[in-house]
Each structure stands twice: as C-alpha cells, then as structure tokens.
Amino acid sequence: MRILVVGSGGREHAIAYKIKQSKLCSSLYCLPGNGGTAKIAKNIDIKTDDIKRIVKFSKKENIDLVVVGPENPLALGIVDELEKAGINAFGPKKNAAIIEASKTFTKSFLKKHSIPTAEYETFYDFDSAKKYIESKGVPIVVKADGLAAGKGVTVAKTEEEATKALEDIFIKKRFGEAGNMAVIEEFLEGEEASFLAFSDGENILPMIAAQDHKPIYNNDEGPNTGGMGAYAPTPIIDKEIQQYITENIMKKTILGMEAEGRAYKGVLYAGLMIKNKKPYVLEFNCRFGDPETQAILPLLESDIVEVMLATVEGNLDGYSLKWKNEYAISVVLASGGYPLNYEKDKTITGLYEVEKLEDIIVFHAGTKMNGNGNIVTNGGRVLNVVGLDKDFKKAQKKAYDAIKLINFDKMYYRTDIGNKVYKYL
Ligand code: AMP
Ligand code: GLY
C-alpha cells in the first residue's frame, strides 16, 4: 500500500516509524515531515492545512491510505474531502473532529450523556464571565472555545489571572474566532493521564495509557507547552480504572457521537484527571497525542496499518492489540526559550551515535536537513529521545544517558520525566 502521513511533529515520525514496519506498506510519504521522517519516507513540501493540494497529491500518487496527525486539518474537514475523492483516510470527519475543535460542544455533550467532567458554564461576553468568576472564586479554569494550539486554557490561581485570561479571549481576541465563546470550569485536583483508543464509529479498541508532562520546568512548574515528555504504560490507570474509562467514557462517547449523526472514526484521545481513583474528562482530542504517541507506539507489537484499515472499514469488533511487556519513556529536547521565543537552525550533534544504541529510539520533531546535509533545529520541540526497558528505572536511565550524547546550542529538557511513576510502582 502507498501511505501518506500528514504532519511534521514527533508524533508523525512515530506514526511513520510504525507504519514503515508493516508488511502492508510499500511506499511511505510524509507531508511536510521533518529531518527524521526524511530517512524513512519521502517528504512532500505541502502545508498540512492546504487540503486541496493534499487531495490532488494523493490522487496523483495513487495513495491508498492517508493518516492525519494534527487537529487543524481534521477540524477543517480533510477526511471529508479525501473520502469525496475516493481516498481512504484515517481520522474523524469534520463533524466528529468538533469534539476537540469546540470545548462548548464537548462540555454540553458530556453533560447530556452523563460522562464525568468538571462543572462548568459557557459564556459569550466578558462581563458575565467576570461576574461568574467573582461568584465562584479561585482556583478556576478558563478555556477559549476553539483550537488554540494548547494555549487557550488558563488554570487561574488568582482572580487577576482569571480576568487576564478573559481579557485575552474576549477583548484582545488573542485566539480569534476560537474566542467567541469561553468555558469556565471547576478546578479539579488529581493526577492527569492520557487515554487513547482506536474507534471505528461503533467499537473501541483502547491503547495502553500514558502520562504527559505539559509544563516547561521540572516539578510541573512554569507555563504549559505542547508536552515535554511522556511515558507508557502508566500505572495510574490500573485494570479497574481502565475498564471504567473504556465503558463509561470512551464507549459512551462513541455511541453518543453516533446517535448525534457524528460517527467517530480514528483515534479518540481523552485527557483525564484521576481524582480519588475516579476519572473525569478534561478534554478530548480528535487524534493521537504528542508526545504520548512517541511512548505508546514503540510498545505496539500489532501491525498498525492493519488496525488503521480495520478502523477505517468499521471492522474493529473482536480485534485486540498486542503490546510489548516493557515501559517506554520519551524525553523532549527543546530549543531554549520555548514555549516563547527561540532560535532555529542550530546544528544538532550526536544523533548518529545515539541511533546506534540498543533500546533507544529518536523521534524528530522540529528538525530539518540543511543544504550541507546536517540536521539542524527547526522548531520549539526538537527531538524526542525514547528509552525502552522492562524495568521503568532502567528505561528512564537509558533515555537520559542517550541524551548526554546529543547537543545543540541552547538545548533544554526536563530532567524529571517519569518521576511521578515512582509513587505507584
Ligand atoms: P485542556 O486543553 O482542556 O486539557 O487543558 C490543558 C491543561 O489544563 C490540562 O492538561 C490540565 O493540566 C489543565 N486543566 C484543564 N482543565 C482543568 C480542570 N478542570 N482542573 C484542573 N486542571 C485543568
Ligand atoms: N499531549 C497533549 C496533546 O497531544 O494535545
């Protein structure tokens, strides 16, 4: 099969890496891809939201399956357009991708279907939202309605912070149309986990659960980023909680979406807060998580192309996934200054040495090959270094030992990825 992966992050490199292992894959393309995907696929220089050109390219190259990584093209309806052109695409259609693209939709959906989530109200203007915050007090969570590249959520510890978040949304219009509405919700305390599952519209096939590390600094301090590292499987989700999530969150969601005429095919990602062993939905994403995927997919033994085809064709019933009995821990190496301003085009050294190590995989994110054939930095999150082992501590040590061999100017990473696990092991 001729397969195209849309996206350019660590997530897409991990998806491409796994697809490349499938006996069903004959040719692999990444659009636009990065310095890492260039080694296993042909990179195509088209933007991920240029749907017309992506459809045209897929037709011309006789692509059999398009796998969409990021949320933007999904929310814009890339799957609808590819299907209209007769091309198989992995991911939800526009009317199902709304589960990530609109927080007000999702909160009212969760309430309607009695799926556990934080109490909330929806607001359309600054004044009434501010009054609500004054009546509720802090801590409180303010969320812009639409897609905001992970920057639309403020967990406010003071009324000033909450007011500033409202100003950003309603007055400064920092999120454009994504800020026509806002959700204000109860602050939930607990441990976060990411639960991803394949869904064919009716059936759910859960993956192993992972834990992301969103804030930029150690001990979860500083501003949120796209994610600074992840590990899987996480013992926070034990068998009992997994069963509960599968039945009472994932299945209920898929059946609810189907009943509303929004059949959901692809990966459904639930961002959860586990409070006293009970999971609450913080958000849904309509795609694989980044950086969770970099920790999850190296542990998958099943053929991912088979699973993706079964998902697209509605054949997941009776399907089961095989996993390696190991841990994977993935640490993000970022450009100094990220998530704010950072420089690009820094030469990365040590990759060749690290790629030779056993039980280590390096997934590229913001990298590219420059004119001299060197890999240079090209984004905020640059590399994901993944260590694998049956023993969690050893997996963590392998990742951090490998990182010592890699360098680029102003490289920054958290040194505590995975430490939260020790209280559960
Ligand atoms: P979201 O994009 O909605 O998942 O929010 C981004 C991050 O904000 C989450 O990963 C949590 O760390 C935090 N967050 C969101 N909603 C809540 C909540 N109700 N209580 C506490 N933290 C939250
Ligand atoms: N890791 C968070 C996300 O993919 O949105």
Short mmCIF file of C-alpha atoms and ligand atoms in Angstrom, two decimals:
data_model
loop_
_atom_site.label_atom_id
_atom_site.label_comp_id
_atom_site.label_asym_id
_atom_site.label_seq_id
_atom_site.Cartn_x
_atom_site.Cartn_y
_atom_site.Cartn_z
CA MET A 1 0.00 0.00 0.00
CA ARG A 2 1.02 3.57 -0.66
CA ILE A 3 0.61 5.53 2.56
CA LEU A 4 0.79 9.25 3.32
CA VAL A 5 1.26 10.66 6.84
CA VAL A 6 0.17 14.28 7.26
CA GLY A 7 2.14 16.31 9.84
CA SER A 8 5.66 17.23 10.89
CA GLY A 9 5.99 16.52 14.62
CA GLY A 10 7.43 13.79 16.81
CA ARG A 11 4.01 12.17 16.71
CA GLU A 12 4.09 11.87 12.93
CA HIS A 13 7.65 10.49 12.97
CA ALA A 14 6.48 7.83 15.48
CA ILE A 15 3.43 7.01 13.32
CA ALA A 16 5.61 6.79 10.20
CA TYR A 17 8.16 4.60 12.03
CA LYS A 18 5.41 2.16 12.99
CA ILE A 19 3.81 2.19 9.53
CA LYS A 20 7.21 1.52 7.97
CA GLN A 21 7.40 -1.76 9.98
CA SER A 22 4.17 -3.03 8.39
CA LYS A 23 4.37 -5.65 5.67
CA LEU A 24 1.40 -3.87 4.08
CA CYS A 25 3.36 -0.66 3.42
CA SER A 26 5.13 -0.44 0.06
CA SER A 27 5.70 3.34 -0.19
CA LEU A 28 5.62 5.94 2.56
CA TYR A 29 5.27 9.73 2.26
CA CYS A 30 5.26 12.42 4.97
CA LEU A 31 3.73 15.82 4.41
CA PRO A 32 5.62 18.00 5.17
CA GLY A 33 7.58 15.68 7.52
CA ASN A 34 10.85 16.59 9.26
CA GLY A 35 14.55 15.69 9.34
CA GLY A 36 13.75 12.29 10.87
CA THR A 37 10.92 11.25 8.55
CA ALA A 38 13.18 12.14 5.59
CA LYS A 39 15.17 8.99 6.41
CA ILE A 40 12.24 6.56 6.28
CA ALA A 41 9.80 8.28 3.93
CA LYS A 42 9.67 10.79 1.12
CA ASN A 43 8.93 14.26 2.50
CA ILE A 44 6.45 16.32 0.49
CA ASP A 45 6.59 20.09 0.77
CA ILE A 46 2.90 20.92 1.19
CA LYS A 47 1.33 22.58 4.26
CA THR A 48 -0.91 20.39 6.46
CA ASP A 49 -3.93 22.69 6.08
CA ASP A 50 -3.66 23.00 2.29
CA ILE A 51 -6.36 20.40 1.82
CA LYS A 52 -6.86 20.98 -1.92
CA ARG A 53 -3.22 20.28 -2.66
CA ILE A 54 -3.15 17.27 -0.34
CA VAL A 55 -6.15 15.73 -2.14
CA LYS A 56 -4.57 16.49 -5.53
CA PHE A 57 -1.25 14.97 -4.46
CA SER A 58 -2.94 11.84 -3.05
CA LYS A 59 -4.85 11.30 -6.30
CA LYS A 60 -1.82 11.82 -8.47
CA GLU A 61 0.33 9.44 -6.40
CA ASN A 62 -2.43 6.82 -6.03
CA ILE A 63 -2.25 6.95 -2.23
CA ASP A 64 -4.20 4.07 -0.63
CA LEU A 65 -4.35 5.48 2.89
CA VAL A 66 -3.83 8.98 4.32
CA VAL A 67 -3.12 9.14 8.06
CA VAL A 68 -3.77 12.59 9.50
CA GLY A 69 -1.66 13.59 12.54
CA PRO A 70 -2.66 17.11 13.65
CA GLU A 71 -6.05 18.53 14.65
CA ASN A 72 -6.17 21.53 12.31
CA PRO A 73 -6.67 19.68 9.01
CA LEU A 74 -9.14 17.32 10.74
CA ALA A 75 -11.18 20.27 12.03
CA LEU A 76 -11.08 21.77 8.52
CA GLY A 77 -12.56 18.58 7.04
CA ILE A 78 -9.58 16.91 5.34
CA VAL A 79 -11.08 13.44 5.81
CA ASP A 80 -14.39 14.51 4.20
CA GLU A 81 -12.52 15.89 1.18
CA LEU A 82 -10.27 12.84 0.78
CA GLU A 83 -13.24 10.48 1.01
CA LYS A 84 -15.14 12.52 -1.58
CA ALA A 85 -12.15 11.98 -3.86
CA GLY A 86 -12.31 8.22 -3.18
CA ILE A 87 -9.24 8.09 -0.94
CA ASN A 88 -9.20 6.16 2.36
CA ALA A 89 -8.32 8.45 5.25
CA PHE A 90 -7.62 7.68 8.90
CA GLY A 91 -9.14 10.26 11.24
CA PRO A 92 -12.56 11.69 12.11
CA LYS A 93 -14.63 13.75 9.70
CA LYS A 94 -15.20 17.44 10.38
CA ASN A 95 -18.49 16.92 12.23
CA ALA A 96 -16.77 14.47 14.62
CA ALA A 97 -13.48 16.41 14.97
CA ILE A 98 -15.62 19.05 16.70
CA ILE A 99 -15.00 17.01 19.85
CA GLU A 100 -11.60 18.74 20.01
CA ALA A 101 -12.42 21.85 17.98
CA SER A 102 -15.15 23.17 20.29
CA LYS A 103 -14.95 22.95 24.07
CA THR A 104 -18.52 24.25 24.45
CA PHE A 105 -19.76 21.43 22.19
CA THR A 106 -17.84 18.84 24.17
CA LYS A 107 -18.86 20.08 27.61
CA SER A 108 -22.56 20.05 26.71
CA PHE A 109 -22.12 16.63 25.04
CA LEU A 110 -20.51 15.24 28.22
CA LYS A 111 -23.28 16.64 30.39
CA LYS A 112 -26.01 15.34 28.09
CA HIS A 113 -24.54 11.82 28.12
CA SER A 114 -23.73 11.77 31.87
CA ILE A 115 -19.99 11.37 31.30
CA PRO A 116 -17.97 12.60 34.28
CA THR A 117 -16.38 16.04 33.80
CA ALA A 118 -15.85 19.25 35.82
CA GLU A 119 -18.87 21.51 36.47
CA TYR A 120 -18.92 24.42 34.04
CA GLU A 121 -20.76 27.31 32.40
CA THR A 122 -20.46 28.71 28.86
CA PHE A 123 -20.02 32.47 28.26
CA TYR A 124 -20.28 34.75 25.24
CA ASP A 125 -19.07 38.04 26.76
CA PHE A 126 -16.51 39.41 29.20
CA ASP A 127 -18.85 40.98 31.78
CA SER A 128 -21.00 37.96 32.57
CA ALA A 129 -17.94 35.70 32.61
CA LYS A 130 -16.20 38.02 35.06
CA LYS A 131 -19.26 38.13 37.33
CA TYR A 132 -19.36 34.32 37.34
CA ILE A 133 -15.70 34.13 38.36
CA GLU A 134 -16.28 36.61 41.18
CA SER A 135 -19.16 34.50 42.44
CA LYS A 136 -17.25 31.19 42.21
CA GLY A 137 -13.81 32.32 43.45
CA VAL A 138 -10.44 30.76 42.63
CA PRO A 139 -8.85 28.41 41.67
CA ILE A 140 -10.88 28.23 38.48
CA VAL A 141 -10.20 27.19 34.88
CA VAL A 142 -10.84 29.46 31.86
CA LYS A 143 -10.89 27.91 28.37
CA ALA A 144 -11.26 29.53 24.96
CA ASP A 145 -13.80 27.56 22.92
CA GLY A 146 -11.85 26.66 19.78
CA LEU A 147 -8.46 25.35 18.72
CA ALA A 148 -5.67 27.42 20.26
CA ALA A 149 -2.57 25.24 19.84
CA GLY A 150 -2.62 24.28 23.52
CA LYS A 151 -2.57 27.92 24.68
CA GLY A 152 -6.29 28.53 25.20
CA VAL A 153 -6.52 27.14 28.76
CA THR A 154 -5.65 29.06 31.94
CA VAL A 155 -5.71 27.40 35.33
CA ALA A 156 -6.16 30.59 37.36
CA LYS A 157 -4.99 30.66 40.98
CA THR A 158 -5.93 34.33 41.45
CA GLU A 159 -8.85 36.46 40.24
CA GLU A 160 -6.33 38.67 38.37
CA GLU A 161 -5.11 35.68 36.35
CA ALA A 162 -8.68 34.65 35.56
CA THR A 163 -9.57 38.21 34.49
CA LYS A 164 -6.48 38.41 32.29
CA ALA A 165 -7.48 35.13 30.62
CA LEU A 166 -10.95 36.55 29.94
CA GLU A 167 -9.43 39.74 28.52
CA ASP A 168 -7.20 37.68 26.21
CA ILE A 169 -10.23 35.77 24.95
CA PHE A 170 -12.99 38.40 24.71
CA ILE A 171 -11.25 41.76 24.48
CA LYS A 172 -7.83 41.24 22.91
CA LYS A 173 -9.24 38.39 20.75
CA ARG A 174 -5.92 36.55 21.10
CA PHE A 175 -7.49 33.35 19.83
CA GLY A 176 -9.51 34.94 17.02
CA GLU A 177 -12.77 33.11 16.40
CA ALA A 178 -11.72 30.41 18.85
CA GLY A 179 -12.52 33.02 21.49
CA ASN A 180 -16.10 33.90 20.55
CA MET A 181 -17.10 31.68 23.45
CA ALA A 182 -15.42 30.52 26.63
CA VAL A 183 -15.93 27.70 29.08
CA ILE A 184 -15.28 28.39 32.74
CA GLU A 185 -14.99 25.29 34.84
CA GLU A 186 -14.37 23.93 38.28
CA PHE A 187 -10.72 23.23 39.13
CA LEU A 188 -10.12 19.51 39.62
CA GLU A 189 -7.21 18.25 41.65
CA GLY A 190 -5.63 14.87 40.96
CA GLU A 191 -3.29 13.05 38.62
CA GLU A 192 -3.56 13.53 34.84
CA ALA A 193 -3.42 10.71 32.33
CA SER A 194 -3.94 10.36 28.59
CA PHE A 195 -6.16 7.55 27.37
CA LEU A 196 -6.15 6.89 23.63
CA ALA A 197 -8.31 4.42 21.75
CA PHE A 198 -8.99 3.45 18.15
CA SER A 199 -12.64 3.82 17.23
CA ASP A 200 -14.36 2.58 14.07
CA GLY A 201 -17.55 4.51 14.78
CA GLU A 202 -19.07 1.78 16.97
CA ASN A 203 -16.29 -0.20 18.62
CA ILE A 204 -13.50 0.95 20.90
CA LEU A 205 -10.00 -0.52 20.97
CA PRO A 206 -8.03 1.04 23.85
CA MET A 207 -4.29 1.59 23.76
CA ILE A 208 -2.04 1.49 26.83
CA ALA A 209 -2.48 4.64 28.90
CA ALA A 210 0.22 7.29 29.05
CA GLN A 211 1.16 10.32 31.09
CA ASP A 212 2.23 13.61 29.54
CA HIS A 213 4.32 16.33 31.25
CA LYS A 214 2.92 19.65 30.00
CA PRO A 215 4.68 22.42 31.97
CA ILE A 216 8.10 23.58 30.77
CA TYR A 217 10.03 23.15 34.06
CA ASN A 218 10.71 20.27 36.46
CA ASN A 219 8.03 19.53 39.07
CA ASP A 220 5.37 20.79 36.64
CA GLU A 221 6.30 24.43 37.11
CA GLY A 222 6.12 27.26 34.56
CA PRO A 223 3.84 27.71 31.56
CA ASN A 224 2.24 24.81 29.71
CA THR A 225 3.85 23.57 26.50
CA GLY A 226 2.71 21.07 23.88
CA GLY A 227 4.26 18.44 26.20
CA MET A 228 7.85 17.95 27.44
CA GLY A 229 7.85 14.18 27.73
CA ALA A 230 5.67 11.14 28.29
CA TYR A 231 5.81 7.56 29.41
CA ALA A 232 3.67 4.49 28.91
CA PRO A 233 2.08 2.40 30.24
CA THR A 234 1.15 4.44 33.30
CA PRO A 235 0.23 2.54 36.48
CA ILE A 236 -2.10 5.43 37.42
CA ILE A 237 -4.63 3.70 35.20
CA ASP A 238 -4.97 0.26 36.77
CA LYS A 239 -7.17 -2.50 35.32
CA GLU A 240 -10.25 -1.34 37.20
CA ILE A 241 -9.93 2.30 36.14
CA GLN A 242 -9.15 1.22 32.55
CA GLN A 243 -12.37 -0.80 32.50
CA TYR A 244 -14.34 2.14 33.85
CA ILE A 245 -12.85 4.55 31.29
CA THR A 246 -13.48 2.15 28.41
CA GLU A 247 -17.12 1.55 29.33
CA ASN A 248 -18.24 4.82 30.89
CA ILE A 249 -16.19 7.36 28.96
CA MET A 250 -14.93 6.02 25.63
CA LYS A 251 -17.81 3.74 24.62
CA LYS A 252 -20.44 6.17 25.86
CA THR A 253 -18.77 8.92 23.83
CA ILE A 254 -18.59 6.91 20.63
CA LEU A 255 -22.20 5.75 20.95
CA GLY A 256 -23.32 9.29 21.80
CA MET A 257 -21.48 10.70 18.78
CA GLU A 258 -23.03 8.07 16.53
CA ALA A 259 -26.51 8.81 17.90
CA GLU A 260 -25.95 12.51 17.10
CA GLY A 261 -25.03 11.71 13.50
CA ARG A 262 -21.33 12.32 14.14
CA ALA A 263 -19.88 8.80 13.74
CA TYR A 264 -16.36 8.94 15.13
CA LYS A 265 -13.59 7.08 13.30
CA GLY A 266 -9.90 7.38 14.12
CA VAL A 267 -8.15 7.89 17.42
CA LEU A 268 -10.13 9.33 20.30
CA TYR A 269 -7.86 10.83 22.96
CA ALA A 270 -9.27 11.56 26.40
CA GLY A 271 -7.29 13.90 28.64
CA LEU A 272 -8.32 12.76 32.11
CA MET A 273 -7.98 13.89 35.69
CA ILE A 274 -7.99 10.95 38.10
CA LYS A 275 -9.33 12.12 41.44
CA ASN A 276 -9.69 9.51 44.21
CA LYS A 277 -9.49 6.76 41.57
CA LYS A 278 -12.36 8.31 39.60
CA PRO A 279 -11.61 9.68 36.09
CA TYR A 280 -13.03 12.98 34.83
CA VAL A 281 -12.72 14.19 31.22
CA LEU A 282 -10.69 17.42 30.96
CA GLU A 283 -10.74 17.39 27.18
CA PHE A 284 -10.99 15.20 24.12
CA ASN A 285 -8.56 15.34 21.23
CA CYS A 286 -9.51 14.02 17.81
CA ARG A 287 -6.09 12.48 17.08
CA PHE A 288 -3.00 10.81 18.52
CA GLY A 289 -1.36 12.80 21.34
CA ASP A 290 2.03 14.41 21.06
CA PRO A 291 4.29 13.40 22.91
CA GLU A 292 2.26 10.39 24.18
CA THR A 293 2.41 8.65 20.79
CA GLN A 294 6.23 8.61 20.92
CA ALA A 295 5.99 6.48 24.09
CA ILE A 296 2.97 4.36 23.09
CA LEU A 297 3.73 3.23 19.55
CA PRO A 298 7.21 1.72 20.16
CA LEU A 299 5.44 -0.72 22.52
CA LEU A 300 2.81 -1.78 19.99
CA GLU A 301 3.51 -5.22 18.53
CA SER A 302 0.44 -5.38 16.28
CA ASP A 303 0.62 -4.16 12.70
CA ILE A 304 -0.59 -0.55 12.87
CA VAL A 305 -1.66 -0.47 9.21
CA GLU A 306 -3.96 -3.45 9.80
CA VAL A 307 -5.50 -1.69 12.80
CA MET A 308 -5.90 1.56 10.86
CA LEU A 309 -7.59 -0.23 7.98
CA ALA A 310 -9.94 -2.04 10.38
CA THR A 311 -10.73 1.35 11.93
CA VAL A 312 -11.49 2.98 8.59
CA GLU A 313 -13.53 -0.01 7.39
CA GLY A 314 -15.57 -0.35 10.62
CA ASN A 315 -14.09 -3.76 11.49
CA LEU A 316 -12.66 -3.33 14.97
CA ASP A 317 -15.17 -5.69 16.58
CA GLY A 318 -13.22 -8.63 18.05
CA TYR A 319 -9.89 -7.03 17.26
CA SER A 320 -7.26 -6.93 20.02
CA LEU A 321 -3.91 -5.20 20.25
CA LYS A 322 -0.62 -6.84 21.27
CA TRP A 323 1.81 -4.85 23.41
CA LYS A 324 5.41 -5.42 24.46
CA ASN A 325 5.77 -6.06 28.16
CA GLU A 326 8.02 -3.01 28.60
CA TYR A 327 7.99 0.66 29.53
CA ALA A 328 8.81 3.46 27.15
CA ILE A 329 9.88 6.86 28.39
CA SER A 330 10.18 9.73 25.97
CA VAL A 331 12.00 12.96 26.82
CA VAL A 332 11.60 16.08 24.67
CA LEU A 333 14.72 18.11 23.82
CA ALA A 334 13.56 21.67 23.17
CA SER A 335 15.06 24.92 21.87
CA GLY A 336 15.99 27.27 24.75
CA GLY A 337 13.21 29.87 25.16
CA TYR A 338 10.36 27.53 24.09
CA PRO A 339 7.33 27.83 24.58
CA LEU A 340 8.01 31.55 23.97
CA ASN A 341 10.68 32.83 21.55
CA TYR A 342 13.51 30.59 20.44
CA GLU A 343 16.13 30.42 17.69
CA LYS A 344 16.32 27.93 14.83
CA ASP A 345 19.00 26.48 12.54
CA LYS A 346 21.28 25.17 15.30
CA THR A 347 23.36 22.17 14.24
CA ILE A 348 22.46 19.01 16.18
CA THR A 349 25.36 16.71 17.09
CA GLY A 350 25.41 13.17 18.46
CA LEU A 351 22.41 11.77 16.59
CA TYR A 352 24.47 9.19 14.72
CA GLU A 353 25.97 7.81 17.96
CA VAL A 354 22.58 7.68 19.71
CA GLU A 355 20.80 5.94 16.85
CA LYS A 356 23.27 3.05 17.21
CA LEU A 357 22.27 2.42 20.85
CA GLU A 358 20.05 -0.50 21.78
CA ASP A 359 16.62 0.21 23.29
CA ILE A 360 16.77 3.84 22.21
CA ILE A 361 14.68 5.46 19.50
CA VAL A 362 14.97 9.11 18.50
CA PHE A 363 11.85 10.68 17.01
CA HIS A 364 12.44 14.03 15.36
CA ALA A 365 10.02 16.98 15.71
CA GLY A 366 11.35 20.45 14.80
CA THR A 367 14.35 19.36 12.71
CA LYS A 368 15.32 19.62 9.07
CA MET A 369 18.24 18.72 6.86
CA ASN A 370 20.11 21.86 5.76
CA GLY A 371 21.94 22.43 2.47
CA ASN A 372 25.13 20.83 3.85
CA GLY A 373 23.34 17.62 4.79
CA ASN A 374 23.41 18.45 8.53
CA ILE A 375 20.37 18.06 10.75
CA VAL A 376 19.51 21.43 12.30
CA THR A 377 16.81 22.67 14.68
CA ASN A 378 13.63 23.95 13.07
CA GLY A 379 11.10 24.36 15.91
CA GLY A 380 10.41 24.60 19.63
CA ARG A 381 10.28 20.91 20.40
CA VAL A 382 13.21 19.43 18.50
CA LEU A 383 13.72 15.75 19.38
CA ASN A 384 12.10 13.00 21.44
CA VAL A 385 14.53 10.50 22.95
CA VAL A 386 12.79 7.25 23.90
CA GLY A 387 14.28 4.66 26.26
CA LEU A 388 12.78 1.15 26.45
CA ASP A 389 13.13 -1.50 29.13
CA LYS A 390 11.09 -3.97 31.18
CA ASP A 391 12.20 -2.04 34.25
CA PHE A 392 10.92 1.54 34.45
CA LYS A 393 14.02 2.95 36.15
CA LYS A 394 16.27 1.39 33.50
CA ALA A 395 14.13 2.77 30.66
CA GLN A 396 14.40 6.22 32.22
CA LYS A 397 18.17 5.92 32.70
CA LYS A 398 18.65 4.74 29.12
CA ALA A 399 16.80 7.79 27.78
CA TYR A 400 18.74 10.24 29.95
CA ASP A 401 22.12 8.55 29.24
CA ALA A 402 21.44 8.80 25.50
CA ILE A 403 20.55 12.49 25.83
CA LYS A 404 24.05 13.18 27.21
CA LEU A 405 25.41 12.35 23.74
CA ILE A 406 23.16 14.85 21.92
CA ASN A 407 23.79 18.57 21.78
CA PHE A 408 22.72 21.78 20.10
CA ASP A 409 23.07 25.40 21.14
CA LYS A 410 20.64 26.31 23.99
CA MET A 411 19.21 22.75 24.19
CA TYR A 412 16.76 22.44 27.11
CA TYR A 413 14.95 19.45 28.60
CA ARG A 414 13.22 18.47 31.82
CA THR A 415 15.27 16.11 33.99
CA ASP A 416 12.30 14.60 35.85
CA ILE A 417 10.23 12.95 33.11
CA GLY A 418 8.68 9.81 34.57
CA ASN A 419 9.49 10.57 38.21
CA LYS A 420 5.79 10.72 39.09
CA VAL A 421 5.56 7.00 38.45
CA TYR A 422 7.60 6.04 41.49
CA LYS A 423 4.79 6.56 43.94
CA TYR A 424 2.74 3.95 42.06
CA LEU A 425 5.34 1.24 41.33
P1 AMP B 1 -7.22 21.03 28.24
O1 AMP B 1 -6.60 21.52 26.95
O2 AMP B 1 -8.64 21.36 28.39
O3 AMP B 1 -6.87 19.60 28.55
O4 AMP B 1 -6.41 21.81 29.36
C1 AMP B 1 -5.00 21.89 29.38
C2 AMP B 1 -4.47 21.59 30.74
O5 AMP B 1 -5.07 22.45 31.72
C3 AMP B 1 -4.81 20.18 31.22
O6 AMP B 1 -3.88 19.24 30.76
C4 AMP B 1 -4.75 20.35 32.73
O7 AMP B 1 -3.40 20.34 33.20
C5 AMP B 1 -5.30 21.74 32.93
N1 AMP B 1 -6.76 21.68 33.19
C6 AMP B 1 -7.75 21.75 32.28
N2 AMP B 1 -8.97 21.67 32.87
C7 AMP B 1 -8.74 21.55 34.20
C8 AMP B 1 -9.58 21.43 35.35
N3 AMP B 1 -10.91 21.45 35.26
N4 AMP B 1 -8.98 21.31 36.56
C9 AMP B 1 -7.64 21.33 36.68
N5 AMP B 1 -6.79 21.44 35.64
C10 AMP B 1 -7.31 21.56 34.40
N1 GLY B 2 -0.11 15.86 24.69
C1 GLY B 2 -1.19 16.72 24.55
C2 GLY B 2 -1.78 16.76 23.19
O1 GLY B 2 -1.43 16.00 22.31
O2 GLY B 2 -2.68 17.56 22.98
#
